[in-house]
Amino acid sequence: MPRFSANLGLLWPDRPLLQRIEAAARAGFRAIEMHWPYDVPASELAALARRYELTILGINTAPGDFPRGERGLGAVPGRESDFQATVDQAIAYCLACRASAIHVMAGNVAASDRARARAVFTENLRVAAARAARHGLLLLLEPLNPRDNPGYFYSTLAEAVALLEELALPNIKLQFDVYHVAISEGDVLTRLRRYIPMIGNVQIAAVPSRAEPDEGEIAYPAIFAAVDALGYRGWVGCEYRPRGDTDTGLKWMRALSQ
């Protein structure tokens, strides 16, 4: 079985972030990842993670004005300075809490702006990667499926890979979210094998419900076997929406390991 990390953006939604960290440790996780922890001082988060011997993996760049529909700024024309401010914020937070990766959120883009947006995102990534590299930080690119995220800049792995190949920078990799890949493209195992050299993080959830991975149309034992066989040495993030109580739902780990 892979090493699982708890994504605290979705698990234990009934409690504040610091309590989610405690819950993850008590549930047996040894690593955590988050979406936007910025309301919690990084020093407090780091101290609690050290107390429970948890590895902090990745965080996301701030989404911008989330209530008004912004989902990141990386590919949004005219928002370059705002985007770089979110990168600086994420880097500072990672350094303060010893996180190692940043998911760079591209944002929503009108269809008519896509060509310009790609040029903006490419240059923004080039600048962000240089800043992150000074501190040994990894940047992650994650296409989001269009059903849940209409208007998001990209939804396919091929789009992200084209950026990776053009930039050819060692500290930018794919975040391979099985849930998003399955909904956007399907053929998950083939894509996992094809892109494994470019993958910096893997995430999981049931398809189509985004609940615990013991239901739905994805055979996760096959995914886990492939991850191991392909030599992936990173973590697998549990980024799903629990059906009910998070701790009760974690029985899927025992069930899928038998």
Coordinates of C-alpha atoms in Angstrom, one line a residue:
M1 CA 0.0 0.0 0.0
P2 CA 1.2 3.6 -0.6
R3 CA 1.9 6.1 2.1
F4 CA -1.3 8.1 2.6
S5 CA -1.4 11.8 3.6
A6 CA -4.5 13.5 5.0
N7 CA -5.8 16.4 2.9
L8 CA -7.1 18.8 5.6
G9 CA -8.9 20.9 3.1
L10 CA -11.6 18.3 3.0
L11 CA -11.2 15.8 5.9
W12 CA -12.7 16.6 9.3
P13 CA -14.7 19.5 8.0
D14 CA -16.5 19.9 11.3
R15 CA -13.5 21.4 13.1
P16 CA -10.9 24.2 12.6
L17 CA -7.5 23.5 11.0
L18 CA -5.4 22.9 14.1
Q19 CA -7.9 20.4 15.4
R20 CA -7.8 18.7 12.0
I21 CA -4.1 18.3 12.4
E22 CA -4.6 16.6 15.8
A23 CA -7.3 14.3 14.3
A24 CA -5.0 13.3 11.4
A25 CA -2.3 12.3 13.8
R26 CA -4.7 10.3 16.0
A27 CA -6.0 8.5 12.9
G28 CA -2.5 7.3 12.1
F29 CA -1.5 9.6 9.3
R30 CA 2.1 10.6 9.1
A31 CA 1.7 13.4 6.6
I32 CA -0.7 16.2 5.8
E33 CA -1.5 18.6 3.0
M34 CA -3.8 21.6 2.9
H35 CA -5.6 24.0 0.6
W36 CA -5.3 27.5 2.1
P37 CA -4.0 27.5 5.7
Y38 CA -3.2 31.2 5.7
D39 CA -5.6 32.2 8.4
V40 CA -3.6 30.1 10.9
P41 CA -0.2 31.4 11.8
A42 CA 2.4 29.1 10.2
S43 CA 4.4 29.0 13.5
E44 CA 1.4 27.4 15.3
L45 CA 0.8 24.9 12.5
A46 CA 4.5 24.0 12.5
A47 CA 4.6 23.5 16.2
L48 CA 1.6 21.2 16.2
A49 CA 3.0 19.2 13.3
R50 CA 6.3 18.7 15.1
R51 CA 4.5 17.7 18.3
Y52 CA 2.7 14.9 16.4
E53 CA 5.6 14.1 14.1
L54 CA 3.7 14.9 11.0
T55 CA 5.3 15.8 7.6
I56 CA 3.7 18.9 6.0
L57 CA 3.6 18.4 2.2
G58 CA 1.8 20.9 0.1
I59 CA -0.4 24.0 0.2
N60 CA -2.2 25.9 -2.6
T61 CA -1.6 29.4 -3.7
A62 CA -4.4 31.7 -2.5
P63 CA -7.5 31.6 -4.8
G64 CA -8.1 35.3 -5.0
D65 CA -11.7 36.4 -4.3
F66 CA -13.2 32.9 -3.8
P67 CA -16.8 34.1 -3.0
R68 CA -16.8 35.9 -6.4
G69 CA -15.7 32.8 -8.2
E70 CA -11.9 33.2 -8.5
R71 CA -10.0 29.9 -8.3
G72 CA -6.4 31.1 -8.5
L73 CA -4.7 33.8 -10.6
G74 CA -1.8 32.1 -12.4
A75 CA -3.3 32.2 -15.9
V76 CA -5.5 35.3 -15.5
P77 CA -4.4 38.1 -17.8
G78 CA -3.9 41.4 -16.0
R79 CA -3.5 39.8 -12.5
E80 CA 0.2 39.0 -12.8
S81 CA 1.3 41.1 -9.8
D82 CA -1.5 39.7 -7.7
F83 CA -0.5 36.2 -8.7
Q84 CA 3.1 36.8 -7.8
A85 CA 2.0 38.1 -4.4
T86 CA 0.2 34.8 -3.8
V87 CA 3.4 32.9 -4.7
D88 CA 5.4 35.0 -2.3
Q89 CA 2.8 34.4 0.4
A90 CA 2.9 30.6 -0.2
I91 CA 6.7 30.5 -0.2
A92 CA 6.9 32.4 3.0
Y93 CA 4.3 30.1 4.6
C94 CA 6.1 26.9 3.4
L95 CA 9.3 28.1 4.8
A96 CA 7.7 28.9 8.2
C97 CA 6.0 25.6 8.5
R98 CA 8.5 23.4 6.5
A99 CA 6.1 22.5 3.8
S100 CA 7.7 21.3 0.6
A101 CA 5.4 22.0 -2.3
I102 CA 2.9 24.5 -3.7
H103 CA 0.0 23.8 -5.9
V104 CA -0.1 26.7 -8.3
M105 CA -3.7 27.5 -9.0
A106 CA -4.3 28.7 -12.6
G107 CA -7.8 30.2 -12.2
N108 CA -10.8 30.7 -14.4
V109 CA -10.3 32.1 -17.9
A110 CA -12.9 33.0 -20.5
A111 CA -12.7 30.9 -23.7
S112 CA -11.8 34.0 -25.7
D113 CA -8.8 34.6 -23.5
R114 CA -7.3 31.2 -23.5
A115 CA -4.3 31.8 -25.9
R116 CA -3.3 34.9 -24.0
A117 CA -3.9 33.2 -20.7
R118 CA -1.5 30.4 -21.6
A119 CA 1.2 32.9 -22.3
V120 CA 0.5 34.6 -19.0
F121 CA 0.6 31.3 -17.1
T122 CA 3.8 30.2 -18.8
E123 CA 5.7 33.4 -17.8
N124 CA 4.1 33.4 -14.3
L125 CA 5.3 29.9 -13.8
R126 CA 8.8 30.7 -15.0
V127 CA 9.1 33.5 -12.4
A128 CA 7.4 31.6 -9.6
A129 CA 9.6 28.5 -10.2
A130 CA 12.8 30.6 -10.0
R131 CA 11.6 32.1 -6.6
A132 CA 10.6 28.7 -5.3
A133 CA 13.9 27.1 -6.4
R134 CA 15.9 29.4 -4.2
H135 CA 14.3 27.6 -1.3
G136 CA 14.1 24.1 -2.6
L137 CA 10.4 24.2 -3.1
L138 CA 8.4 22.2 -5.6
L139 CA 5.6 23.7 -7.7
L140 CA 2.7 21.4 -8.7
L141 CA 0.3 21.8 -11.7
E142 CA -3.1 20.2 -11.4
P143 CA -5.8 20.3 -14.1
L144 CA -9.3 20.4 -12.6
N145 CA -12.3 18.6 -14.2
P146 CA -14.7 20.9 -16.0
R147 CA -17.8 19.4 -14.3
D148 CA -16.9 20.7 -10.9
N149 CA -14.8 23.6 -12.1
P150 CA -16.4 25.1 -15.2
G151 CA -14.2 27.8 -16.8
Y152 CA -11.0 26.6 -15.1
F153 CA -7.9 27.2 -17.3
Y154 CA -7.1 23.6 -17.9
S155 CA -8.7 20.2 -17.4
T156 CA -6.4 17.7 -19.0
L157 CA -3.0 16.3 -18.2
A158 CA -1.8 16.9 -21.7
E159 CA -2.3 20.6 -21.2
A160 CA -0.2 20.6 -18.1
V161 CA 2.4 18.4 -19.6
A162 CA 2.8 20.8 -22.6
L163 CA 3.6 23.5 -20.1
L164 CA 6.1 21.3 -18.2
E165 CA 7.8 20.4 -21.5
E166 CA 8.0 24.0 -22.6
L167 CA 9.3 25.3 -19.3
A168 CA 11.7 22.3 -18.7
L169 CA 12.2 23.3 -15.1
P170 CA 13.1 20.6 -12.5
N171 CA 11.0 22.0 -9.7
I172 CA 7.6 22.0 -11.5
K173 CA 5.7 18.7 -11.6
L174 CA 2.2 17.2 -12.0
Q175 CA -0.3 16.7 -9.3
F176 CA -2.0 13.6 -10.5
D177 CA -5.5 13.7 -8.9
V178 CA -7.2 10.4 -9.9
Y179 CA -10.6 11.9 -9.3
H180 CA -10.1 14.8 -11.7
V181 CA -8.3 12.6 -14.3
A182 CA -11.1 10.1 -14.3
I183 CA -13.8 12.7 -14.8
S184 CA -12.0 14.8 -17.4
E185 CA -10.3 12.0 -19.4
G186 CA -10.7 8.5 -18.1
D187 CA -8.2 5.7 -18.8
V188 CA -6.5 6.5 -15.5
L189 CA -4.0 3.6 -15.4
T190 CA -2.7 4.4 -18.9
R191 CA -2.2 8.0 -18.0
L192 CA -0.6 7.1 -14.7
R193 CA 2.0 5.0 -16.5
R194 CA 2.6 7.5 -19.2
Y195 CA 3.2 10.5 -16.9
I196 CA 4.8 8.9 -13.9
P197 CA 8.2 10.5 -14.5
M198 CA 6.5 13.9 -14.2
I199 CA 4.3 13.3 -11.2
G200 CA 5.2 15.0 -7.9
N201 CA 2.1 14.1 -6.0
V202 CA -0.9 11.8 -6.3
Q203 CA -4.4 12.4 -4.9
I204 CA -7.4 10.1 -4.6
A205 CA -11.2 10.2 -4.2
A206 CA -14.1 8.0 -5.3
V207 CA -15.5 8.7 -8.8
P208 CA -18.1 10.1 -9.3
S209 CA -19.0 11.0 -5.7
R210 CA -15.6 12.3 -4.5
A211 CA -16.3 10.4 -1.3
E212 CA -14.1 7.7 0.3
P213 CA -12.3 5.6 -2.4
D214 CA -14.1 2.4 -1.4
E215 CA -17.1 3.2 -3.7
G216 CA -17.7 4.1 -7.3
E217 CA -16.1 3.2 -10.6
I218 CA -12.4 3.3 -9.8
A219 CA -10.7 0.1 -8.7
Y220 CA -8.3 1.6 -6.2
P221 CA -6.5 -1.6 -5.4
A222 CA -5.3 -1.6 -9.0
I223 CA -4.3 2.1 -8.8
F224 CA -2.3 1.4 -5.6
A225 CA -0.6 -1.6 -7.2
A226 CA 0.4 0.5 -10.2
V227 CA 1.7 3.3 -8.1
D228 CA 4.0 0.8 -6.3
A229 CA 5.0 -1.1 -9.4
L230 CA 5.9 2.2 -11.2
G231 CA 8.3 3.1 -8.4
Y232 CA 6.5 6.2 -7.1
R233 CA 8.0 7.1 -3.8
G234 CA 5.8 10.1 -2.8
W235 CA 2.7 10.3 -0.8
V236 CA -0.9 9.7 -1.9
G237 CA -3.2 12.4 -0.7
C238 CA -6.7 11.6 0.6
E239 CA -8.5 14.5 -0.9
Y240 CA -12.1 13.3 -0.6
R241 CA -15.3 14.5 0.9
P242 CA -16.3 12.1 3.7
R243 CA -19.7 10.6 3.5
G244 CA -20.2 11.2 7.2
D245 CA -17.8 11.1 10.2
T246 CA -14.3 11.2 8.8
D247 CA -12.8 8.8 11.4
T248 CA -15.6 6.2 10.7
G249 CA -15.0 6.5 7.0
L250 CA -11.3 5.7 7.3
K251 CA -12.2 2.0 7.4
W252 CA -11.6 2.0 3.7
M253 CA -7.9 1.8 4.3
R254 CA -8.2 -1.6 6.0
A255 CA -10.8 -2.8 3.5
L256 CA -8.7 -1.9 0.4
S257 CA -5.5 -3.4 1.9
Q258 CA -6.9 -6.9 2.3

